[in-house]
mmCIF file of C-alpha atoms in Angstrom:
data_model
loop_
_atom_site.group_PDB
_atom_site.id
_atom_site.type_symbol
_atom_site.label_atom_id
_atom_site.label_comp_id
_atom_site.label_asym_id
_atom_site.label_seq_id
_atom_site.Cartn_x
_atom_site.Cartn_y
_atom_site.Cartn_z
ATOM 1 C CA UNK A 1 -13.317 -29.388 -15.028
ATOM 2 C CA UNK A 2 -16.045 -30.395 -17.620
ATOM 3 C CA UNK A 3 -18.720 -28.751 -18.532
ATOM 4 C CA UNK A 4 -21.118 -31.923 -16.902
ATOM 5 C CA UNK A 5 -18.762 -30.811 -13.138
ATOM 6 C CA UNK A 6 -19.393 -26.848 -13.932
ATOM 7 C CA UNK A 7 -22.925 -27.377 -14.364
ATOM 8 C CA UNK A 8 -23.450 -29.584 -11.537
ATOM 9 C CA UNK A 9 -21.324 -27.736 -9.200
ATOM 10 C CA UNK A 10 -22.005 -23.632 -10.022
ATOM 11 C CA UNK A 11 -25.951 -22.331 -10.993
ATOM 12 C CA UNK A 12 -26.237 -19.156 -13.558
ATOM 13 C CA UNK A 13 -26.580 -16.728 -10.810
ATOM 14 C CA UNK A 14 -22.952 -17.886 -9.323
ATOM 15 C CA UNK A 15 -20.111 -15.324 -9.701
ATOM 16 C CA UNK A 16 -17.841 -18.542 -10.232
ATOM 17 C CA UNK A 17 -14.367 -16.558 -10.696
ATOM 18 C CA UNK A 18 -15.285 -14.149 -7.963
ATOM 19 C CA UNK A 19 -15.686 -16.845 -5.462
ATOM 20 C CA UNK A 20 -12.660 -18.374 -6.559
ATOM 21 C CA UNK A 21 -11.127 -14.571 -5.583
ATOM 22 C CA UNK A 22 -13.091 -14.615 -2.543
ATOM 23 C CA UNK A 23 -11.765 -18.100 -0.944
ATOM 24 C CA UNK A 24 -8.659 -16.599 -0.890
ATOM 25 C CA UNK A 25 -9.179 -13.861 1.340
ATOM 26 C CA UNK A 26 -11.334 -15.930 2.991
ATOM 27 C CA UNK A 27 -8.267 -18.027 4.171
ATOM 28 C CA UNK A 28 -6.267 -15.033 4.810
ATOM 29 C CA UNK A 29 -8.714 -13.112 6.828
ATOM 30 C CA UNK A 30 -11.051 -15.013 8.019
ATOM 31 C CA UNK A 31 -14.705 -13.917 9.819
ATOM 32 C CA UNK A 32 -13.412 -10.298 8.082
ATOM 33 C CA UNK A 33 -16.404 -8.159 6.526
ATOM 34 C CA UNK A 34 -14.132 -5.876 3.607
ATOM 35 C CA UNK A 35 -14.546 -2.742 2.512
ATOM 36 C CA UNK A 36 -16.315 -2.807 -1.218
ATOM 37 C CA UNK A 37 -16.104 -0.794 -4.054
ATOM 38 C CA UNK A 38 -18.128 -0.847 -6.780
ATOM 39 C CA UNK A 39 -18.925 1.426 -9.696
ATOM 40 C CA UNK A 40 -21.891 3.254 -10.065
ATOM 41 C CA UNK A 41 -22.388 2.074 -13.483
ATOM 42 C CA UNK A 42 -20.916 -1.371 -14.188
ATOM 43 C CA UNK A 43 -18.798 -0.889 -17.727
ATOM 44 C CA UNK A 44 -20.701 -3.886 -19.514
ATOM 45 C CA UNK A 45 -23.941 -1.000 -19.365
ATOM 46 C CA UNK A 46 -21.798 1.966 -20.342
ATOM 47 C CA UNK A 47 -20.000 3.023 -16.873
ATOM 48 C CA UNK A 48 -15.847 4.227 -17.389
ATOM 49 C CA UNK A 49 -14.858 2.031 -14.701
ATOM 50 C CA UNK A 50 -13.888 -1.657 -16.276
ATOM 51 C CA UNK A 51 -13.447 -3.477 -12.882
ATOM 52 C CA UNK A 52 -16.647 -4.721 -11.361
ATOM 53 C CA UNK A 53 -14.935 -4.152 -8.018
ATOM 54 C CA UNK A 54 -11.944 -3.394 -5.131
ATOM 55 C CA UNK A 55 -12.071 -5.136 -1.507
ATOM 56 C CA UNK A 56 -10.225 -3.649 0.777
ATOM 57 C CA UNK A 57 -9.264 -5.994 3.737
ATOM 58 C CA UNK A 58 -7.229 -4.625 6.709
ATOM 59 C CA UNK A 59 -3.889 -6.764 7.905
ATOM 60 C CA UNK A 60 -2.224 -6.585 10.812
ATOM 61 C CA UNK A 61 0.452 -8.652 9.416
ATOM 62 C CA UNK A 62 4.389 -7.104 9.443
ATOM 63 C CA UNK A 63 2.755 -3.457 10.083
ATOM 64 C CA UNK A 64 -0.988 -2.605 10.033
ATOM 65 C CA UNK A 65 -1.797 -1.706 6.088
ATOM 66 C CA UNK A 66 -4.841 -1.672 3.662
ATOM 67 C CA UNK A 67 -4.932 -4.890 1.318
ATOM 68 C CA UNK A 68 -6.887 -4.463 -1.753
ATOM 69 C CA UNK A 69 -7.519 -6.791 -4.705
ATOM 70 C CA UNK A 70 -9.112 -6.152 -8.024
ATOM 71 C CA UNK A 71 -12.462 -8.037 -9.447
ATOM 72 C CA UNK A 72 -12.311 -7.919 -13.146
ATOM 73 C CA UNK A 73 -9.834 -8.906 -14.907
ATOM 74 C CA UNK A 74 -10.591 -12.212 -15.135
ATOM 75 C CA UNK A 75 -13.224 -13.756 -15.885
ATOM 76 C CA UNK A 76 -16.120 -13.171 -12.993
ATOM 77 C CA UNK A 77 -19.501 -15.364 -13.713
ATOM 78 C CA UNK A 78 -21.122 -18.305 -15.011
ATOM 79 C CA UNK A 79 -19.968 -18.559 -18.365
ATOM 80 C CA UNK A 80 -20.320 -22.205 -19.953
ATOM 81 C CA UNK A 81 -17.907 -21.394 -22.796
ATOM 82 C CA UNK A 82 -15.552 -19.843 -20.461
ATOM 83 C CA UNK A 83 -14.386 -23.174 -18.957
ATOM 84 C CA UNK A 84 -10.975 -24.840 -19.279
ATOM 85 C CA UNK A 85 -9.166 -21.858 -20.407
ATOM 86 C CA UNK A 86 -5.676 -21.547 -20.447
ATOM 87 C CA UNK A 87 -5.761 -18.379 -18.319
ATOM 88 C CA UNK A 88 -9.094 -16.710 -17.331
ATOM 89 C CA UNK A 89 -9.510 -13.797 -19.200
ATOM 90 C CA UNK A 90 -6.437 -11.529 -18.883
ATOM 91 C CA UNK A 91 -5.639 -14.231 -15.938
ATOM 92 C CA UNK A 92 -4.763 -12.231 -13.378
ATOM 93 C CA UNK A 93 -6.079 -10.121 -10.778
ATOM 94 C CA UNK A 94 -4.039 -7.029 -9.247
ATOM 95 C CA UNK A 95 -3.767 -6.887 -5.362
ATOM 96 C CA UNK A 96 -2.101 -3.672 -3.445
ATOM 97 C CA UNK A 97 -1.082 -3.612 0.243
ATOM 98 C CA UNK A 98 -0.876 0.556 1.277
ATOM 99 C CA UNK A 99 0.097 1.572 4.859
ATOM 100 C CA UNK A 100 -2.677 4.154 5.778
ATOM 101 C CA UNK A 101 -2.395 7.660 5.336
ATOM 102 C CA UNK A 102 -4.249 9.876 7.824
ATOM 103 C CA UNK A 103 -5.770 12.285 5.633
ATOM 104 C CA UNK A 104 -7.532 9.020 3.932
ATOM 105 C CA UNK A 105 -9.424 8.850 6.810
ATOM 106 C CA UNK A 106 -9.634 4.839 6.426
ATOM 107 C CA UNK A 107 -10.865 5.183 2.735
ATOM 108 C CA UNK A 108 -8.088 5.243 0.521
ATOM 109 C CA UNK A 109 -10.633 5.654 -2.599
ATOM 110 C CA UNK A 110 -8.019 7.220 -4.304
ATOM 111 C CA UNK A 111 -6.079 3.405 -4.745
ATOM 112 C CA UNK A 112 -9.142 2.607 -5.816
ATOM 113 C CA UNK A 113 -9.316 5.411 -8.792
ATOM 114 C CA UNK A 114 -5.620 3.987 -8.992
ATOM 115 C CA UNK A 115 -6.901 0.249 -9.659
ATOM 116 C CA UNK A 116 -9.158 1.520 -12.030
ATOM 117 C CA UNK A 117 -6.978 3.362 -14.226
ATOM 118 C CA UNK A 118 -4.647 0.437 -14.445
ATOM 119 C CA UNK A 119 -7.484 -1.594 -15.505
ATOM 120 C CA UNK A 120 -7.968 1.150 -18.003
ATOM 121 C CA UNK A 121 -5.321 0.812 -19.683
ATOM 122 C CA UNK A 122 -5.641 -2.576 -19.330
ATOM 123 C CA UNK A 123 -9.157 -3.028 -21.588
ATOM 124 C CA UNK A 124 -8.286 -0.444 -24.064
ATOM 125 C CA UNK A 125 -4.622 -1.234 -25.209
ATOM 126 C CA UNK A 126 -5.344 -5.115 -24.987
ATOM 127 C CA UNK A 127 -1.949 -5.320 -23.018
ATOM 128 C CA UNK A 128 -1.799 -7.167 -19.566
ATOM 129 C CA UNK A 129 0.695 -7.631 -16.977
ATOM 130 C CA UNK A 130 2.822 -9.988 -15.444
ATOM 131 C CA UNK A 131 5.732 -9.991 -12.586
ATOM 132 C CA UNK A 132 8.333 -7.879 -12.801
ATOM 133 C CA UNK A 133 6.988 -5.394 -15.004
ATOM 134 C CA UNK A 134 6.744 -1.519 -14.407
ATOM 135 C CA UNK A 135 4.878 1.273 -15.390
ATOM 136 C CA UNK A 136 5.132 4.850 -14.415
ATOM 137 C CA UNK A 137 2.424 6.845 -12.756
ATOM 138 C CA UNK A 138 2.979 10.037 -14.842
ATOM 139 C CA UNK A 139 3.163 11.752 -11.666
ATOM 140 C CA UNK A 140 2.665 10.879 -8.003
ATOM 141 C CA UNK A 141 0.667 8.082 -7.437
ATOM 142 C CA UNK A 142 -1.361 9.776 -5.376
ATOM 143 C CA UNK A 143 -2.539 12.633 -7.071
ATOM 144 C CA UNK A 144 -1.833 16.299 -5.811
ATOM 145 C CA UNK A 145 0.125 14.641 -2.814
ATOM 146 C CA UNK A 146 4.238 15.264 -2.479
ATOM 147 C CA UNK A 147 4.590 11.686 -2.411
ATOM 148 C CA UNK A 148 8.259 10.385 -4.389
ATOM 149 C CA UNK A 149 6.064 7.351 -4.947
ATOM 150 C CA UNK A 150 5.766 7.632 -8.869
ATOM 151 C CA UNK A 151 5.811 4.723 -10.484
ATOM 152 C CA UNK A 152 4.952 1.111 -9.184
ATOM 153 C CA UNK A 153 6.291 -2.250 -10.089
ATOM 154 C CA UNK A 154 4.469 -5.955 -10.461
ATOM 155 C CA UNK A 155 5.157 -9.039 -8.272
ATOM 156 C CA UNK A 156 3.783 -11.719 -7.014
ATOM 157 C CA UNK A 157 1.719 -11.444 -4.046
ATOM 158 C CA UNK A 158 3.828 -12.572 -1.304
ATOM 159 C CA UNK A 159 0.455 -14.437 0.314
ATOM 160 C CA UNK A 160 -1.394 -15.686 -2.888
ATOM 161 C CA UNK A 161 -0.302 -18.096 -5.127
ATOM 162 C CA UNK A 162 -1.346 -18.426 -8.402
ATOM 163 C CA UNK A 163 -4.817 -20.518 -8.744
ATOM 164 C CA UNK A 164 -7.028 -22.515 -11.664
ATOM 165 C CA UNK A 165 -9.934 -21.887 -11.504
ATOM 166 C CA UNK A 166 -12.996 -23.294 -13.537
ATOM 167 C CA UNK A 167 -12.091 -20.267 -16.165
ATOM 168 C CA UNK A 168 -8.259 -20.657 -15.856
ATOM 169 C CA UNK A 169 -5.306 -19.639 -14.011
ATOM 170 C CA UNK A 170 -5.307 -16.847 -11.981
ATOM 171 C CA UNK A 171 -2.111 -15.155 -10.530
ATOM 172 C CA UNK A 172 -2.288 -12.381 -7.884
ATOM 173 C CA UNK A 173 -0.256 -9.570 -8.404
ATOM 174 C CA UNK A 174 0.855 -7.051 -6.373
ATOM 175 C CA UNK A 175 1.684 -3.474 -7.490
ATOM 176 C CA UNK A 176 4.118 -1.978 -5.326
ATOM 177 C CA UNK A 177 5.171 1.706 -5.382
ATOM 178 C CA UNK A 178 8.390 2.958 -6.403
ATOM 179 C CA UNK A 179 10.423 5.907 -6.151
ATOM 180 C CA UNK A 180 11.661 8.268 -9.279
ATOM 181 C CA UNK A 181 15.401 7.654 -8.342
ATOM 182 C CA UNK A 182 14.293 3.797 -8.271
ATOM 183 C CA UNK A 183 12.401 4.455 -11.469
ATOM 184 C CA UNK A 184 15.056 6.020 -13.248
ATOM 185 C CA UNK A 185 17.597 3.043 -12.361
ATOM 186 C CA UNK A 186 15.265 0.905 -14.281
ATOM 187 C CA UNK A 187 15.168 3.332 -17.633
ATOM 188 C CA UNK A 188 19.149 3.374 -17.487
ATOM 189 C CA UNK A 189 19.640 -0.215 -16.729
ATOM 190 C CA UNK A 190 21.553 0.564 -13.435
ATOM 191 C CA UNK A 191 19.601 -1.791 -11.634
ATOM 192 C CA UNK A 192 16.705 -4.717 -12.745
ATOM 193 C CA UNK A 193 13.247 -4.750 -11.090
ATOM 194 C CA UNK A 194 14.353 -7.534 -9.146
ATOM 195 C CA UNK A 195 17.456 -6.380 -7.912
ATOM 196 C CA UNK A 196 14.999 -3.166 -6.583
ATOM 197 C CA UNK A 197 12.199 -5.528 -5.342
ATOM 198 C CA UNK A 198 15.185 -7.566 -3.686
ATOM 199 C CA UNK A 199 16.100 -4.624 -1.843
ATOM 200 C CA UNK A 200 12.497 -3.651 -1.044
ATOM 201 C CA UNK A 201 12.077 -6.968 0.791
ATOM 202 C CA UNK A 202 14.869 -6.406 3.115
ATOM 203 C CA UNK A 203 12.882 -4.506 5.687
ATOM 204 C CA UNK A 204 9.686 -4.976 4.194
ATOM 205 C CA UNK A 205 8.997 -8.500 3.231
ATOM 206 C CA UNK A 206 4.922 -7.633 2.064
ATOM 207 C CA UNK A 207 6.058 -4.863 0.034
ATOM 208 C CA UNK A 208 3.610 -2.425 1.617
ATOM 209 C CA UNK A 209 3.651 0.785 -0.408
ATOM 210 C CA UNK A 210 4.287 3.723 1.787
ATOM 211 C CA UNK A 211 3.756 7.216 0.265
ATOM 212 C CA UNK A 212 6.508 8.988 2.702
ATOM 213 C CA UNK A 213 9.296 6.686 1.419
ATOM 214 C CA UNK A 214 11.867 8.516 0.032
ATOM 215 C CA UNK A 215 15.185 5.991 -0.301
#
């Protein structure tokens, strides 16, 4: 796209990455209002919280489960100098797909807190993600819960392919939640994250996280 196209197709007040974000839940769910999330105080004024944002649609699809995706780490609004990136920004956005948990009482805002963190560490150590990397949760990955979810794992959204957008290419991934034995097999090389991701989508082609998994 040229800048002459961007400027004739998007205004300054357009969030031209977060539409991009948006058409694609669009398509998935259409007519469907999501849950929003936003911080209190957006980071670029001083707030801790670097994404601008988590939707949280609900799907029906497989089993009934919460599907969330990020806003923030790529690049969100009309930015002139922004356009005809290789990637846009970090070029990626994280989604999550959680089967509910009844004490959440349909507001999982801990996932949220989750999503944040990530994006975190994320800003600060200048390192980003990409499929089929891991990172532990220090913990379970819900806090004070008895969860053996403790560490989660990166793929590719099984319902979002990669996009370009006017700032660059955009993939969707999905962090899926694994268990410490699972963990552990990756630190001692038993098995590779896609040998365990392999296995995952046996019964559970979405890979929807579900905190009472034990195997």
């Amino acid at each position: 796209m040229t800048l002459e196209e961007y400027k004739k197709e998007f205004s300054e007040d357009d969030a031209v990455g977060w539409l991009s974000i948006d058409k694609e839940f669009e398509r998935l769910y259409p007519n469907q209002e999501p849950k929003h999330y936003a911080p209190a105080i957006s980071y670029m004024l001083g707030g801790e919280s670097p994404l601008d944002g988590v939707s949280i649609y609900d799907s029906t699809k497989q089993t009934e489960h919460f599907h969330f995706i990020t806003y923030g780490f790529s690049e969100l609004y009309y930015d002139e100098q922004k356009i005809e990136g290789e990637f846009s920004k970090w070029g990626f956005e994280l989604t999550f797909r959680l089967k509910p948990l009844a004490e959440d009482n349909g507001n999982p805002t801990w996932a949220v807190a989750l999503l944040q963190n990530i994006a975190k560490y994320v800003f600060s150590s200048g390192k980003w993600f990409e499929e089929f990397h891991y990172m532990p949760a220090n913990g379970p990955i819900k806090l004070e819960s008895d969860t053996d979810i403790t560490a989660i794992v990166f793929v590719a959204d099984p319902e979002i392919e990669k996009k370009q957008t006017p700032h660059g290419e955009v993939s969707f991934l999905q962090i899926v939640g694994i268990t410490s034995a699972e963990y552990n097999d990756i630190l001692e090389n038993r098995k590779t994250i896609e040998e365990i991701v392999d296995k995952l989508k046996e019964n559970n082609p979405l890979l929807i996280t579900d905190l009472a998994r034990t195997e």
